[in-house]
RNA sequence: GGGCCGUUAGCUCAGCCGGUAGAGCAGCAGACUCUUAAUCUGCGGGUCGAAGGUUCGAUCCCUUCACGGCUCACCA
């Protein structure tokens, strides 16, 4: 306890224990409205909570990690990239769980996005307990909390008015009603009997009705009241939020006041996390063309551990960019280095070492592996995977004498490498090794001479050389050709991959193997 | 107008419950007959945005200011 906290997740875990006292179970919460693909920026909140949850558990605490799908929110606008636009527009103002999936796959519009994320999170070792707010409201679970809000209407009004430019109207109620006839929230609350009954009328369809809040499935608290009510209901101890919520007058700020004044419950421990940006794929998470950078997009390029590493290694309150450009290579290198430090294979300062080790632990899906995984640099995999034209299994089989776990690890990384090559790598990185069916490129006399020399002098030695000795053979051969080495290599690359340059040749030849090289040069 | 965050080597950033600063890249020098930020080795005195204050001592705490960014004040 008195030891200095090296990592922010441990710091907040400790803060929660300190401020909330000794509890049987600590509740950590996160959540979002599933009104579109949950993007990588939203993911920052989830992973932030998960890291703190893990830190708490490692301190021997029981933790309930809840993730709230705010799927009783209103369908406010049709995103620009959605199908069946016109039909979708007819569902505006209804709860998003009552809006259909435009492509007909899932039971509702909200469910599409919920499922998308729920299927991905376990890959990262994140397994919260999901709470579906539409179900909670529809089953009147919150009736007590709603009544309390109605009772404290003036208190709430006062709190909200503190920061509003125009005060809430006199007939305002802290409740929104979905019309039982047309399902839209275009309603006006008319009366509350002081107990459980409310009266509303609908501006869309003219329906007017009395509802018992203990029985109806059609009422909901507005967001700024809903949030503190749920803090009380679930007894939330910790929930971070973005800076939009954290400003004075923002929803976290008013929620804090409301939970105290109305629900007589202390607000959760929190922190503010900053936004993410994207490097190498437009600057914004959600580009104007409508495609957002989702967790799936990031998983295509980064192994789950590396994604965790990215977030665990960055303070939550600083902005940072997820990169899809050349930085990807660097980030994998950094991760591997962190791993070597964890396993004691690389030395740095004592303090930094402890920190790196903690980051490594938090980056793992589960427990850290017992011994260091077989590390293959991402850059090297980019070459291997191209030699085998995306055949990841062939790449994996190229590694001899490794166990299944290691194969899985390399396989996962090789897939990322292949995706990166295809989606983001600059052209200089890309190549395609010629096969026996490819037409030979046009070459001149010198070229033919070089290639025949190469075939005679180099190919035979492929099986018996290592990187260094083959390198020597190559340069000996180059000298023998009488050309400048640069020109010599150029001819070889042209024949092999149709480009002037390519991956470092010796290593490249070895990785490709004698057979593939022979096939590539068959017609010369 | 309010709030939050940032301002540290050319660049990107780390360091922050106080003890006169570090890492990567770039750069420079050297090595490898080497192509894909090639690799290896060596080299880091920068008023830690400005001015005050607290302290034996501040990049790290307090105050004020400047610049930059984000955000709230409509909804979630």
Coordinates of C-alpha atoms (C1' of nucleotides) in Angstrom, one line a residue:
Chain A
X1 CA 0.0 0.0 0.0
X2 CA 2.7 2.5 0.9
X3 CA 4.7 1.6 -2.1
X4 CA 4.8 4.1 -4.8
X5 CA 2.5 3.5 -7.7
X6 CA 4.2 3.3 -11.0
X7 CA 1.2 2.9 -13.2
X8 CA -1.9 5.0 -13.5
X9 CA -4.1 2.0 -13.3
X10 CA -2.7 1.1 -9.9
X11 CA -2.9 4.7 -8.8
X12 CA -6.6 4.8 -9.5
X13 CA -7.3 1.4 -8.0
X14 CA -5.8 2.7 -4.9
X15 CA -7.7 5.9 -5.0
X16 CA -10.9 4.0 -5.3
X17 CA -10.1 1.9 -2.3
X18 CA -9.1 5.0 -0.4
X19 CA -12.1 7.0 -1.2
X20 CA -14.8 4.4 -1.2
X21 CA -13.5 2.5 1.8
X22 CA -13.3 -1.2 2.3
X23 CA -16.0 -2.8 0.3
X24 CA -17.1 -6.4 -0.5
X25 CA -17.4 -5.6 -4.2
X26 CA -16.2 -2.5 -6.2
X27 CA -18.3 -1.5 -9.1
X28 CA -16.6 -0.1 -12.1
X29 CA -18.7 1.2 -15.0
X30 CA -18.5 2.3 -18.6
X31 CA -21.0 2.6 -21.3
X32 CA -22.2 4.2 -24.5
X33 CA -25.1 4.7 -26.7
X34 CA -25.0 2.2 -29.6
X35 CA -26.1 4.5 -32.3
X36 CA -23.3 3.7 -34.6
X37 CA -20.1 1.6 -34.7
X38 CA -18.3 1.9 -31.5
X39 CA -15.1 3.5 -32.6
X40 CA -11.6 3.3 -31.3
X41 CA -12.0 6.6 -29.4
X42 CA -14.9 5.1 -27.5
X43 CA -12.7 2.0 -26.9
X44 CA -10.3 4.1 -24.9
X45 CA -12.9 4.4 -22.1
X46 CA -13.5 0.6 -22.1
X47 CA -9.9 -0.3 -21.9
X48 CA -9.2 2.4 -19.3
X49 CA -11.8 0.9 -17.0
X50 CA -10.6 -2.6 -17.7
X51 CA -7.0 -1.7 -16.7
X52 CA -8.3 -0.3 -13.5
X53 CA -10.5 -3.3 -12.9
X54 CA -7.5 -5.5 -13.3
X55 CA -5.4 -3.4 -11.0
X56 CA -8.1 -3.7 -8.3
X57 CA -8.4 -7.4 -8.7
X58 CA -4.7 -7.8 -8.4
X59 CA -5.0 -6.0 -5.1
X60 CA -7.2 -8.9 -4.1
X61 CA -10.5 -7.0 -4.5
X62 CA -13.7 -8.3 -5.9
X63 CA -14.9 -6.2 -8.8
X64 CA -18.0 -5.9 -10.9
X65 CA -17.2 -4.5 -14.3
X66 CA -20.4 -3.2 -15.9
X67 CA -20.9 -2.0 -19.4
X68 CA -24.0 -0.1 -20.0
X69 CA -25.6 -0.1 -23.4
X70 CA -27.7 3.1 -23.5
X71 CA -30.0 1.6 -26.0
X72 CA -33.2 3.2 -24.8
X73 CA -31.9 6.4 -26.2
X74 CA -33.6 8.1 -29.1
X75 CA -32.8 7.5 -32.8
X76 CA -31.8 11.1 -33.5
X77 CA -30.5 11.1 -37.0
X78 CA -29.8 8.7 -39.8
X79 CA -26.0 8.3 -40.3
X80 CA -24.9 9.3 -43.8
X81 CA -23.6 5.8 -44.8
X82 CA -26.7 3.9 -43.8
X83 CA -28.7 1.8 -46.2
X84 CA -32.5 2.3 -46.8
X85 CA -32.3 5.9 -45.8
X86 CA -35.9 6.8 -46.5
X87 CA -37.3 3.9 -44.5
X88 CA -34.9 4.6 -41.7
X89 CA -36.1 8.2 -41.4
X90 CA -39.6 7.0 -40.5
X91 CA -38.1 5.7 -37.2
X92 CA -36.6 8.9 -36.0
X93 CA -37.5 9.8 -32.4
X94 CA -38.1 6.2 -31.5
X95 CA -35.8 4.3 -29.1
X96 CA -32.9 2.7 -31.0
X97 CA -34.0 -0.7 -29.9
X98 CA -37.2 -0.1 -31.8
X99 CA -35.4 0.8 -35.0
X100 CA -34.7 -2.1 -37.3
X101 CA -31.3 -3.1 -38.6
X102 CA -31.4 -1.6 -42.1
X103 CA -29.7 -4.8 -43.4
X104 CA -32.0 -7.1 -41.6
X105 CA -29.4 -9.1 -39.8
X106 CA -30.0 -8.2 -36.2
X107 CA -33.2 -7.7 -34.2
X108 CA -32.6 -3.9 -33.9
X109 CA -30.4 -1.1 -35.0
X110 CA -28.8 -0.9 -31.6
X111 CA -28.2 -4.6 -31.5
X112 CA -26.0 -4.4 -34.6
X113 CA -23.5 -2.2 -32.9
X114 CA -23.7 -3.9 -29.5
X115 CA -23.0 -7.2 -31.0
X116 CA -20.1 -5.9 -33.1
X117 CA -18.3 -4.8 -30.0
X118 CA -19.3 -7.7 -27.7
X119 CA -17.8 -10.1 -30.1
X120 CA -14.5 -8.3 -30.3
X121 CA -13.8 -7.4 -26.7
X122 CA -13.0 -10.9 -25.5
X123 CA -10.2 -11.1 -28.0
X124 CA -8.6 -8.3 -25.9
X125 CA -9.3 -10.0 -22.6
X126 CA -12.1 -7.6 -21.8
X127 CA -15.3 -9.2 -20.5
X128 CA -17.7 -6.9 -18.7
X129 CA -21.2 -7.6 -17.6
X130 CA -23.5 -5.9 -20.1
X131 CA -26.5 -4.0 -19.0
X132 CA -29.1 -3.2 -21.6
X133 CA -30.8 0.0 -20.5
X134 CA -33.8 -0.5 -22.8
X135 CA -34.5 -3.7 -20.8
X136 CA -34.0 -2.0 -17.5
X137 CA -36.4 0.9 -18.3
X138 CA -39.0 -1.3 -20.0
X139 CA -39.2 -3.6 -17.0
X140 CA -39.7 -0.5 -14.8
X141 CA -36.7 -1.5 -12.7
X142 CA -35.9 2.1 -12.2
X143 CA -39.4 3.2 -11.0
X144 CA -38.1 4.1 -7.6
X145 CA -35.3 6.2 -9.0
X146 CA -37.7 7.9 -11.4
X147 CA -40.1 8.8 -8.6
X148 CA -37.3 10.3 -6.7
X149 CA -36.4 12.5 -9.6
X150 CA -40.0 13.6 -9.9
X151 CA -40.0 14.4 -6.2
X152 CA -36.8 16.4 -6.4
X153 CA -37.8 18.1 -9.7
X154 CA -37.0 21.6 -8.4
X155 CA -33.6 20.5 -7.0
X156 CA -32.7 19.1 -10.3
X157 CA -33.9 22.1 -12.2
X158 CA -31.8 24.3 -10.1
X159 CA -28.7 22.3 -10.6
X160 CA -29.2 22.2 -14.4
X161 CA -30.1 25.8 -14.6
X162 CA -26.8 26.8 -13.1
X163 CA -25.0 26.4 -16.4
X164 CA -27.7 26.8 -18.9
X165 CA -28.0 29.9 -21.0
X166 CA -31.8 29.8 -20.9
X167 CA -33.5 28.3 -17.9
X168 CA -35.6 25.2 -18.1
X169 CA -39.3 26.1 -18.7
X170 CA -41.8 26.1 -15.9
X171 CA -43.6 23.0 -17.2
X172 CA -40.4 21.0 -17.5
X173 CA -40.2 17.6 -15.9
X174 CA -37.1 15.4 -15.4
X175 CA -38.7 12.6 -17.5
X176 CA -39.2 11.7 -21.1
X177 CA -42.0 9.6 -22.4
X178 CA -42.1 7.4 -25.5
X179 CA -45.7 7.6 -26.7
X180 CA -47.4 4.2 -26.2
X181 CA -49.1 4.6 -29.5
X182 CA -46.5 5.8 -31.9
X183 CA -43.3 5.1 -29.8
X184 CA -41.9 8.5 -30.4
X185 CA -40.5 10.7 -27.7
X186 CA -42.2 13.7 -29.1
X187 CA -44.4 14.0 -26.1
X188 CA -45.2 16.5 -23.4
X189 CA -45.6 15.5 -19.8
X190 CA -48.7 17.2 -18.4
X191 CA -49.0 16.0 -14.8
X192 CA -47.7 13.9 -12.0
X193 CA -50.1 12.9 -9.2
X194 CA -47.3 12.9 -6.6
X195 CA -47.2 9.2 -6.5
X196 CA -46.7 6.8 -9.4
X197 CA -49.0 8.2 -12.1
X198 CA -48.0 10.6 -14.8
X199 CA -50.0 12.1 -17.7
X200 CA -48.6 12.9 -21.1
X201 CA -49.8 13.9 -24.6
X202 CA -48.1 13.2 -27.9
X203 CA -47.3 15.9 -30.4
X204 CA -47.0 13.4 -33.2
X205 CA -50.1 11.4 -33.0
X206 CA -52.2 13.3 -30.5
X207 CA -52.4 10.4 -28.0
X208 CA -53.0 11.4 -24.4
X209 CA -52.7 9.0 -21.6
X210 CA -52.0 8.2 -17.9
X211 CA -49.1 5.9 -17.1
X212 CA -48.1 4.2 -13.9
X213 CA -44.3 4.4 -13.8
X214 CA -44.1 1.1 -11.9
X215 CA -45.8 -0.7 -14.8
X216 CA -45.1 1.2 -18.0
X217 CA -42.3 0.4 -20.4
X218 CA -42.4 3.9 -21.9
X219 CA -40.7 6.3 -19.6
X220 CA -37.0 7.2 -19.3
X221 CA -35.0 9.7 -17.4
X222 CA -33.2 12.3 -19.5
X223 CA -29.4 11.6 -19.7
X224 CA -28.3 14.1 -17.1
X225 CA -30.6 12.6 -14.6
X226 CA -30.4 9.0 -15.9
X227 CA -26.6 8.8 -15.2
X228 CA -26.6 9.8 -11.5
X229 CA -29.7 7.6 -10.9
X230 CA -27.8 4.6 -12.2
X231 CA -24.7 5.5 -10.2
X232 CA -27.0 5.2 -7.2
X233 CA -28.8 2.1 -8.5
X234 CA -25.7 0.1 -9.3
X235 CA -23.6 1.7 -6.5
X236 CA -20.9 2.7 -9.0
X237 CA -17.5 3.3 -7.5
X238 CA -15.6 4.2 -10.6
X239 CA -16.4 5.6 -14.0
X240 CA -14.1 7.7 -16.2
X241 CA -15.5 10.0 -18.8
X242 CA -14.3 12.0 -21.8
X243 CA -13.5 15.7 -21.5
X244 CA -16.8 16.7 -23.0
X245 CA -18.5 15.4 -19.9
X246 CA -15.9 16.6 -17.5
X247 CA -16.1 20.3 -18.2
X248 CA -17.8 22.4 -15.6
X249 CA -21.5 22.4 -16.5
X250 CA -21.0 19.2 -18.5
X251 CA -23.0 16.1 -17.7
X252 CA -20.5 14.5 -15.3
X253 CA -20.4 17.7 -13.4
X254 CA -24.2 18.0 -13.0
X255 CA -24.5 14.3 -12.5
X256 CA -22.2 14.6 -9.5
X257 CA -24.4 17.2 -8.0
X258 CA -27.6 15.4 -8.7
X259 CA -26.4 12.1 -7.3
X260 CA -25.5 13.8 -4.1
X261 CA -28.5 16.1 -3.8
X262 CA -31.2 13.8 -5.1
X263 CA -30.0 10.3 -4.5
X264 CA -27.9 11.0 -1.5
X265 CA -25.1 8.9 -2.9
X266 CA -21.5 9.9 -3.4
X267 CA -20.3 10.2 -7.0
X268 CA -17.9 7.7 -8.4
X269 CA -14.1 8.1 -8.5
X270 CA -13.3 9.3 -12.0
X271 CA -10.8 10.7 -14.4
X272 CA -11.0 12.4 -17.6
X273 CA -9.6 10.8 -20.7
X274 CA -8.5 12.7 -23.8
X275 CA -9.4 12.0 -27.3
X276 CA -7.7 9.8 -29.8
X277 CA -6.7 10.8 -33.3
X278 CA -5.6 8.7 -36.2
X279 CA -2.3 8.8 -38.1
X280 CA -1.9 7.4 -41.5
X281 CA -5.6 7.2 -42.3
X282 CA -6.9 10.7 -42.3
X283 CA -6.8 12.7 -39.0
X284 CA -10.2 12.0 -37.6
X285 CA -11.7 8.9 -36.2
X286 CA -14.8 9.5 -38.1
X287 CA -14.0 10.8 -41.5
X288 CA -16.3 12.8 -43.6
X289 CA -16.7 9.9 -45.9
X290 CA -18.6 8.1 -43.1
X291 CA -16.2 5.3 -42.3
X292 CA -15.1 5.3 -38.7
X293 CA -11.9 3.7 -37.4
X294 CA -13.3 0.9 -35.4
X295 CA -11.7 -1.5 -33.0
X296 CA -11.9 -4.1 -35.7
X297 CA -9.8 -1.9 -38.0
X298 CA -7.2 -1.6 -35.3
X299 CA -7.2 -5.3 -34.6
X300 CA -6.5 -6.0 -38.3
X301 CA -3.2 -4.3 -37.9
X302 CA -2.2 -4.7 -34.2
X303 CA -2.2 -7.8 -32.1
X304 CA -4.5 -7.6 -29.1
X305 CA -1.5 -7.4 -26.7
X306 CA -0.1 -4.5 -28.7
X307 CA -3.4 -2.7 -28.6
X308 CA -3.5 -3.1 -24.9
X309 CA 0.1 -2.0 -24.7
X310 CA -0.7 1.2 -26.6
X311 CA -3.4 2.2 -24.1
X312 CA -1.7 0.8 -21.0
X313 CA 1.5 2.7 -21.9
X314 CA -0.2 6.1 -22.3
X315 CA -1.7 8.2 -19.6
X316 CA -5.4 8.5 -20.2
X317 CA -5.5 12.3 -19.9
X318 CA -3.2 12.8 -22.8
X319 CA -4.1 12.9 -26.4
X320 CA -2.5 10.4 -28.7
X321 CA -2.7 9.0 -32.2
X322 CA -3.2 5.5 -33.4
X323 CA -0.9 5.1 -36.3
X324 CA -1.4 3.1 -39.4
X325 CA 1.6 4.3 -41.2
X326 CA 5.3 3.4 -40.8
X327 CA 4.9 3.9 -37.0
X328 CA 3.3 0.4 -36.9
X329 CA 6.8 -1.1 -37.3
X330 CA 8.1 1.0 -34.5
X331 CA 5.3 0.2 -32.2
X332 CA 5.8 -3.5 -32.7
X333 CA 9.5 -3.1 -32.0
X334 CA 8.7 -1.1 -28.8
X335 CA 6.3 -3.8 -27.7
X336 CA 8.9 -6.6 -28.3
X337 CA 11.5 -4.5 -26.4
X338 CA 9.1 -4.1 -23.5
X339 CA 8.7 -7.9 -23.6
X340 CA 12.4 -8.5 -23.5
X341 CA 12.7 -6.1 -20.6
X342 CA 10.0 -8.0 -18.8
X343 CA 11.9 -11.3 -19.3
X344 CA 15.1 -9.8 -18.2
X345 CA 16.8 -10.0 -21.6
X346 CA 17.4 -6.3 -21.9
X347 CA 18.5 -3.9 -19.1
X348 CA 17.4 -0.4 -18.4
X349 CA 17.2 1.7 -15.3
X350 CA 15.6 0.2 -12.3
X351 CA 12.7 2.5 -12.1
X352 CA 11.9 2.4 -15.8
X353 CA 12.3 -1.4 -15.7
X354 CA 9.6 -1.7 -13.1
X355 CA 7.3 0.5 -15.1
X356 CA 7.9 -1.3 -18.3
X357 CA 7.2 -4.6 -16.6
X358 CA 4.0 -3.4 -15.2
X359 CA 2.9 -2.1 -18.6
X360 CA 3.8 -5.5 -20.1
X361 CA 1.7 -7.3 -17.5
X362 CA -1.3 -5.0 -18.2
X363 CA -0.9 -5.6 -21.9
X364 CA -1.4 -9.3 -21.7
X365 CA -4.8 -10.9 -22.4
X366 CA -4.5 -13.0 -19.3
X367 CA -1.5 -13.9 -17.2
X368 CA 1.9 -13.1 -18.8
X369 CA 3.4 -16.1 -20.6
X370 CA 5.8 -18.3 -18.6
X371 CA 8.6 -17.6 -21.0
X372 CA 9.2 -15.1 -23.7
X373 CA 7.3 -15.7 -26.9
X374 CA 9.3 -16.4 -30.1
X375 CA 9.8 -12.9 -31.4
X376 CA 9.6 -12.3 -35.1
X377 CA 10.0 -8.6 -36.0
X378 CA 7.0 -7.2 -37.8
X379 CA 9.2 -5.9 -40.5
X380 CA 10.6 -9.3 -41.2
X381 CA 7.1 -10.8 -41.3
X382 CA 6.1 -8.2 -43.8
X383 CA 8.6 -9.8 -46.1
X384 CA 7.9 -13.4 -45.3
X385 CA 4.2 -12.9 -45.8
X386 CA 4.8 -11.3 -49.2
X387 CA 7.1 -14.1 -50.3
X388 CA 4.3 -16.5 -49.6
X389 CA 1.7 -14.1 -51.1
X390 CA -0.4 -14.0 -48.0
X391 CA -0.2 -17.7 -47.1
X392 CA 0.2 -17.3 -43.4
X393 CA 0.4 -21.0 -42.8
X394 CA 3.4 -21.3 -45.1
X395 CA 5.0 -18.5 -43.2
X396 CA 4.4 -20.2 -39.9
X397 CA 5.6 -23.6 -41.2
X398 CA 8.9 -21.9 -42.2
X399 CA 9.8 -21.7 -38.5
X400 CA 11.2 -25.0 -37.4
X401 CA 11.3 -26.3 -33.9
X402 CA 8.7 -24.1 -32.3
X403 CA 5.7 -25.2 -30.3
X404 CA 2.1 -24.6 -31.0
X405 CA 1.7 -21.5 -28.8
X406 CA 4.5 -19.9 -30.6
X407 CA 3.0 -20.8 -33.9
X408 CA -0.3 -19.2 -32.9
X409 CA 1.5 -16.1 -31.8
X410 CA 3.4 -15.8 -35.1
X411 CA 0.3 -16.6 -37.1
X412 CA -1.6 -13.8 -35.4
X413 CA 1.2 -11.3 -36.1
X414 CA 1.7 -12.5 -39.7
X415 CA -2.0 -11.8 -40.4
X416 CA -1.5 -8.3 -39.1
X417 CA 1.6 -7.9 -41.3
X418 CA -0.3 -9.1 -44.4
X419 CA -3.2 -6.7 -43.6
X420 CA -0.8 -3.8 -43.1
X421 CA 0.9 -4.5 -46.4
X422 CA -2.3 -4.6 -48.2
X423 CA -4.1 -1.7 -46.5
X424 CA -1.5 0.8 -45.4
X425 CA 2.1 0.0 -46.4
X426 CA 3.8 2.4 -48.8
X427 CA 4.6 1.0 -52.2
X428 CA 8.3 0.7 -51.5
X429 CA 7.4 -2.0 -49.1
X430 CA 5.3 -4.1 -51.4
X431 CA 6.5 -6.7 -53.8
X432 CA 5.3 -9.9 -55.4
X433 CA 7.8 -12.7 -56.0
X434 CA 7.5 -14.0 -59.6
X435 CA 6.4 -17.6 -60.1
X436 CA 7.2 -20.1 -62.8
X437 CA 4.1 -19.1 -64.8
X438 CA 5.0 -15.4 -64.9
X439 CA 6.4 -14.1 -68.1
X440 CA 10.1 -13.1 -67.8
X441 CA 10.8 -9.5 -67.8
X442 CA 12.7 -7.9 -70.7
X443 CA 16.3 -7.7 -70.0
X444 CA 19.5 -6.9 -71.8
X445 CA 22.7 -8.8 -72.4
X446 CA 24.2 -7.7 -69.2
X447 CA 21.0 -8.8 -67.4
X448 CA 21.2 -12.2 -68.9
X449 CA 24.8 -12.4 -67.9
X450 CA 24.1 -11.4 -64.3
X451 CA 21.2 -13.8 -64.0
X452 CA 23.1 -16.8 -65.3
X453 CA 26.0 -15.9 -63.0
X454 CA 23.6 -15.6 -60.2
X455 CA 22.0 -19.0 -60.9
X456 CA 25.3 -20.7 -61.1
X457 CA 27.1 -19.0 -58.2
X458 CA 24.4 -18.3 -55.7
X459 CA 21.4 -20.6 -56.0
X460 CA 23.4 -23.8 -55.3
X461 CA 24.6 -22.4 -52.1
X462 CA 21.3 -21.3 -50.8
X463 CA 20.7 -24.3 -48.7
X464 CA 24.0 -24.3 -47.0
X465 CA 24.4 -20.6 -46.1
X466 CA 23.3 -18.4 -43.4
X467 CA 22.5 -14.7 -43.8
X468 CA 26.1 -13.5 -43.4
X469 CA 27.8 -16.1 -45.6
X470 CA 25.3 -15.8 -48.3
X471 CA 25.7 -12.0 -48.2
X472 CA 29.4 -12.6 -48.8
X473 CA 28.6 -14.9 -51.7
X474 CA 26.4 -12.3 -53.2
X475 CA 29.0 -9.6 -53.1
X476 CA 31.7 -11.9 -54.4
X477 CA 29.4 -12.7 -57.3
X478 CA 28.6 -9.1 -57.9
X479 CA 32.2 -8.3 -58.1
X480 CA 32.7 -11.1 -60.5
X481 CA 30.1 -9.6 -62.8
X482 CA 32.1 -6.5 -63.1
X483 CA 29.2 -4.3 -62.4
X484 CA 28.6 -1.9 -59.6
X485 CA 26.9 -3.7 -56.8
X486 CA 23.9 -1.5 -57.0
X487 CA 23.4 -2.4 -60.6
X488 CA 23.9 -6.0 -60.0
X489 CA 21.2 -6.1 -57.4
X490 CA 18.9 -4.2 -59.6
X491 CA 19.0 -6.9 -62.2
X492 CA 18.2 -9.5 -59.6
X493 CA 15.4 -7.6 -58.1
X494 CA 13.9 -6.9 -61.5
X495 CA 13.9 -10.6 -62.3
X496 CA 12.5 -11.7 -58.9
X497 CA 10.0 -9.0 -58.2
X498 CA 9.9 -6.6 -61.1
X499 CA 11.3 -3.7 -59.1
X500 CA 14.6 -1.9 -58.8
X501 CA 14.8 -2.5 -55.1
X502 CA 13.6 -5.0 -52.6
X503 CA 14.1 -6.5 -49.2
X504 CA 17.7 -7.1 -48.2
X505 CA 18.7 -9.8 -50.6
X506 CA 20.5 -12.4 -48.6
X507 CA 17.8 -12.7 -46.0
X508 CA 15.2 -12.5 -48.6
X509 CA 16.6 -15.4 -50.6
X510 CA 16.9 -17.5 -47.5
X511 CA 13.4 -16.8 -46.5
X512 CA 12.0 -17.6 -49.9
X513 CA 14.0 -20.8 -50.2
X514 CA 15.7 -22.4 -53.1
X515 CA 12.6 -23.8 -54.7
X516 CA 10.8 -20.5 -55.0
X517 CA 13.8 -18.7 -56.3
X518 CA 14.5 -21.3 -58.9
X519 CA 10.9 -21.1 -60.1
X520 CA 11.1 -17.3 -60.3
X521 CA 14.2 -17.5 -62.4
X522 CA 13.2 -20.5 -64.4
X523 CA 12.9 -18.6 -67.7
X524 CA 16.2 -16.9 -67.7
Chain B
rG1 C1' -17.8 33.7 -20.8
rG2 C1' -16.6 29.0 -17.7
rG3 C1' -13.8 24.5 -17.3
rC4 C1' -9.8 21.1 -18.6
rC5 C1' -5.1 20.0 -20.8
rG6 C1' -0.6 21.2 -22.9
rU7 C1' 4.0 24.5 -23.6
rU8 C1' 11.0 20.0 -21.8
rA9 C1' 17.1 18.8 -27.1
rG10 C1' 15.9 20.3 -34.6
rC11 C1' 11.2 16.7 -34.4
rU12 C1' 8.0 13.2 -31.4
rC13 C1' 7.6 12.7 -26.5
rA14 C1' 9.1 10.5 -21.3
rG15 C1' 10.3 12.3 -16.6
rC16 C1' 6.0 15.2 -11.8
rC17 C1' 3.6 13.0 -3.9
rG18 C1' 10.6 18.5 -5.0
rG19 C1' 17.1 17.2 -4.9
rU20 C1' 19.9 21.3 -10.5
rA21 C1' 17.0 16.5 -17.0
rG22 C1' 16.2 11.5 -20.5
rA23 C1' 14.6 8.1 -24.9
rG24 C1' 13.5 7.4 -30.0
rC25 C1' 14.2 9.8 -34.7
rA26 C1' 17.0 13.5 -37.1
rG27 C1' 22.2 15.3 -37.0
rC28 C1' 27.6 14.5 -36.6
rA29 C1' 31.9 10.8 -36.7
rG30 C1' 33.4 5.8 -37.8
rA31 C1' 32.4 0.5 -39.5
rC32 C1' 30.1 -3.2 -42.9
rU33 C1' 32.0 -4.2 -51.1
rC34 C1' 24.7 -3.7 -48.6
rU35 C1' 18.8 -2.2 -51.1
rU36 C1' 13.4 -1.3 -47.4
rA37 C1' 13.0 5.1 -42.2
rA38 C1' 19.3 -0.8 -43.7
rU39 C1' 22.5 -2.5 -39.6
rC40 C1' 26.3 -1.8 -35.8
rU41 C1' 29.5 1.7 -32.7
rG42 C1' 30.5 6.5 -30.5
rC43 C1' 28.7 11.6 -29.6
rG44 C1' 23.0 14.9 -25.8
rG45 C1' 25.1 22.0 -21.3
rG46 C1' 18.4 22.1 -23.7
rU47 C1' 16.9 29.9 -20.0
rC48 C1' 12.4 22.3 -18.8
rG49 C1' 6.6 28.9 -22.1
rA50 C1' 7.3 33.9 -18.9
rA51 C1' 7.4 36.4 -14.2
rG52 C1' 6.8 36.1 -9.0
rG53 C1' 6.1 32.9 -4.4
rU54 C1' 7.0 28.7 -0.9
rU55 C1' 11.6 25.9 0.2
rC56 C1' 18.3 24.6 2.1
rG57 C1' 16.8 23.3 -2.9
rA58 C1' 11.5 23.4 -8.2
rU59 C1' 10.9 21.1 -14.7
rC60 C1' 8.0 18.8 -10.9
rC61 C1' 4.0 22.6 -5.4
rC62 C1' 1.3 27.9 -5.2
rU63 C1' -0.1 32.7 -7.8
rU64 C1' -0.3 35.6 -12.1
rC65 C1' 0.5 36.1 -17.3
rA66 C1' 1.3 34.5 -22.6
rC67 C1' 0.6 31.1 -26.4
rG68 C1' -1.8 26.6 -28.3
rG69 C1' -5.5 22.8 -28.2
rC70 C1' -10.0 20.7 -26.5
rU71 C1' -14.6 21.1 -24.2
rC72 C1' -19.3 23.1 -21.7
rA73 C1' -23.1 26.4 -21.8
rC74 C1' -29.0 22.3 -27.1
rC75 C1' -29.2 16.8 -26.9
rA76 C1' -27.0 12.4 -25.4

